[in-house]
């Protein structure tokens, strides 16, 4: 049997009564995208199953660390995997731009510091419309998600993430493009 993998998906749908497509990021553990279908539908019940995937990746490498899914009983380190959703603006564009990032750190404060060092954070904002981590006007520790905390309860009962330094690993492949769930 194949080892389970951590997946990061950008989901999209246009819920009833909305004028534009909405998006959310979903993390789950499975052997393939197809294995995640029921969890995806349960994650976004307002979509009535009319969800598609706009982007996805198997998360195996972040910041020079190997990310591995292991059984709950396995040993782990104090390193944690964090997800941040940065928001920013460009003058003259009627939009809020987003940059979704993963980072490995011992604590949220260091993860936020890394977010503030990204080119996105430094270059998507101007006076009166500063860059931020979404849901706040400034960067706040509460706006960062530790991946293990946002996995489903059933996944957390069986698995955890093992994070270890592993230089030279290939970067994760980003898969972009519209995939409807019925095609999985």
Coordinates of C-alpha atoms in Angstrom, one line a residue:
X1 CA 0.0 0.0 0.0
X2 CA 1.3 3.5 -0.9
X3 CA 2.2 5.9 1.9
X4 CA -0.4 8.5 2.6
X5 CA 0.4 12.1 1.5
X6 CA -0.5 15.6 2.6
X7 CA -2.4 17.4 -0.1
X8 CA -3.0 21.2 -0.3
X9 CA -5.9 22.1 -2.7
X10 CA -7.3 25.4 -3.8
X11 CA -11.1 24.7 -4.1
X12 CA -13.5 26.9 -6.0
X13 CA -17.3 27.2 -6.4
X14 CA -19.9 29.8 -7.0
X15 CA -22.4 29.4 -4.1
X16 CA -26.0 30.2 -4.6
X17 CA -26.7 33.9 -4.5
X18 CA -23.0 34.9 -5.2
X19 CA -21.8 36.8 -8.3
X20 CA -18.2 35.6 -8.3
X21 CA -16.4 32.4 -7.8
X22 CA -15.3 31.9 -4.2
X23 CA -12.1 30.0 -3.1
X24 CA -10.8 28.3 -0.1
X25 CA -7.7 26.2 0.7
X26 CA -8.2 22.7 1.9
X27 CA -5.7 20.3 3.5
X28 CA -6.2 16.6 3.7
X29 CA -4.3 13.3 3.9
X30 CA -4.8 10.5 1.4
X31 CA -3.2 8.3 -1.2
X32 CA -4.6 10.2 -4.2
X33 CA -6.9 13.2 -5.0
X34 CA -9.7 10.7 -5.7
X35 CA -9.5 9.5 -2.1
X36 CA -10.3 13.1 -0.9
X37 CA -13.6 13.5 -2.8
X38 CA -16.0 12.9 0.1
X39 CA -13.9 15.0 2.5
X40 CA -13.9 17.9 -0.1
X41 CA -17.6 17.8 -0.3
X42 CA -18.0 17.7 3.5
X43 CA -15.6 20.6 3.9
X44 CA -17.8 23.0 1.9
X45 CA -21.4 22.0 2.3
X46 CA -22.8 25.3 1.0
X47 CA -21.4 24.4 -2.4
X48 CA -23.9 21.5 -2.7
X49 CA -21.2 19.3 -4.3
X50 CA -20.5 21.8 -7.1
X51 CA -16.9 22.3 -6.2
X52 CA -13.9 22.2 -8.4
X53 CA -10.1 22.2 -7.8
X54 CA -8.2 25.1 -9.3
X55 CA -4.8 24.1 -8.0
X56 CA -3.2 21.3 -5.9
X57 CA 0.1 19.9 -4.7
X58 CA 1.4 17.0 -2.7
X59 CA 3.2 18.7 0.2
X60 CA 6.6 17.0 0.6
X61 CA 9.1 19.8 0.8
X62 CA 8.8 23.2 2.5
X63 CA 11.8 25.5 3.4
X64 CA 14.3 22.7 3.0
X65 CA 12.4 20.4 5.2
X66 CA 10.8 17.0 4.2
X67 CA 7.1 16.8 5.1
X68 CA 6.1 13.2 5.7
X69 CA 2.8 11.7 6.8
X70 CA 3.3 9.1 9.6
X71 CA 1.1 7.2 12.0
X72 CA 0.0 9.0 15.2
X73 CA 2.4 6.8 17.3
X74 CA 5.5 7.9 15.4
X75 CA 8.1 10.2 16.8
X76 CA 8.1 13.8 15.7
X77 CA 10.1 17.0 16.2
X78 CA 9.1 20.4 17.5
X79 CA 9.0 21.8 14.0
X80 CA 5.5 22.7 12.7
X81 CA 4.0 23.4 9.3
X82 CA 2.1 26.6 9.0
X83 CA -0.3 28.0 6.3
X84 CA -0.6 31.8 5.8
X85 CA -3.0 33.6 3.5
X86 CA -1.5 37.0 2.7
X87 CA -3.6 39.7 1.2
X88 CA -2.5 42.9 -0.6
X89 CA -3.4 45.6 -3.1
X90 CA -2.0 47.2 -6.2
X91 CA -2.9 50.8 -6.9
X92 CA -5.5 51.2 -9.6
X93 CA -6.7 47.5 -9.5
X94 CA -10.1 46.8 -8.1
X95 CA -9.1 43.6 -6.4
X96 CA -7.4 42.1 -3.3
X97 CA -4.5 39.9 -4.4
X98 CA -3.6 36.8 -2.3
X99 CA -0.5 34.8 -1.7
X100 CA -0.8 31.5 0.0
X101 CA 2.3 30.2 1.6
X102 CA 3.5 27.3 3.7
X103 CA 6.4 27.6 6.1
X104 CA 8.1 25.4 8.7
X105 CA 8.8 26.9 12.1
X106 CA 8.9 26.2 15.8
X107 CA 6.2 28.8 16.5
X108 CA 3.7 31.1 14.9
X109 CA 5.7 34.3 15.6
X110 CA 8.6 33.1 13.4
X111 CA 6.1 32.0 10.7
X112 CA 4.7 35.5 10.6
X113 CA 8.2 37.0 10.5
X114 CA 8.9 34.9 7.4
X115 CA 5.6 36.1 5.8
X116 CA 6.7 39.7 6.2
X117 CA 9.9 39.0 4.4
X118 CA 8.2 37.8 1.2
X119 CA 8.3 39.9 -1.9
X120 CA 4.5 39.7 -2.0
X121 CA 4.2 41.3 1.4
X122 CA 6.7 44.0 0.6
X123 CA 5.3 44.9 -2.8
X124 CA 1.5 44.6 -2.6
X125 CA 0.4 47.5 -0.6
X126 CA 0.6 51.3 -0.5
X127 CA -0.4 54.0 1.9
X128 CA -4.0 53.4 2.9
X129 CA -4.0 49.9 1.6
X130 CA -1.3 47.9 3.4
X131 CA -0.4 44.3 2.9
X132 CA -1.8 42.0 5.6
X133 CA -2.5 38.5 6.6
X134 CA -6.2 38.0 5.8
X135 CA -8.9 38.9 8.3
X136 CA -6.8 41.6 9.9
X137 CA -5.5 45.0 8.9
X138 CA -2.2 44.2 10.5
X139 CA -0.3 41.0 11.0
X140 CA -1.7 39.1 13.9
X141 CA -0.5 35.8 15.4
X142 CA -4.0 34.4 15.4
X143 CA -4.2 34.6 11.6
X144 CA -1.7 31.8 11.0
X145 CA -2.9 28.2 10.8
X146 CA -0.8 25.2 12.0
X147 CA -1.7 22.5 9.4
X148 CA -2.1 19.7 12.0
X149 CA -4.8 21.9 13.7
X150 CA -6.9 22.3 10.6
X151 CA -6.9 18.7 9.4
X152 CA -10.2 16.8 10.0
X153 CA -10.7 15.1 13.3
X154 CA -10.6 11.6 11.7
X155 CA -7.3 12.3 10.0
X156 CA -5.7 13.6 13.3
X157 CA -6.7 10.5 15.1
X158 CA -4.7 8.4 12.6
X159 CA -1.9 10.5 11.3
X160 CA 0.5 13.3 12.1
X161 CA 3.3 15.2 10.2
X162 CA 6.9 14.3 10.6
X163 CA 9.1 17.3 9.6
X164 CA 12.9 16.8 9.2
X165 CA 15.7 18.8 7.6
X166 CA 16.4 17.4 4.1
X167 CA 18.5 19.7 1.9
X168 CA 18.5 19.0 -1.8
X169 CA 14.9 17.7 -2.1
X170 CA 13.0 18.7 -5.2
X171 CA 10.4 21.5 -4.8
X172 CA 6.8 20.3 -4.8
X173 CA 5.1 20.3 -8.2
X174 CA 2.2 22.8 -8.5
X175 CA -0.7 21.4 -10.5
X176 CA -2.8 24.2 -11.9
X177 CA -6.0 24.0 -13.9
X178 CA -9.7 23.3 -13.5
X179 CA -10.7 19.8 -12.3
X180 CA -14.3 19.0 -11.5
X181 CA -14.8 16.4 -8.8
X182 CA -16.6 14.0 -11.0
X183 CA -13.5 13.7 -13.2
X184 CA -11.4 12.4 -10.2

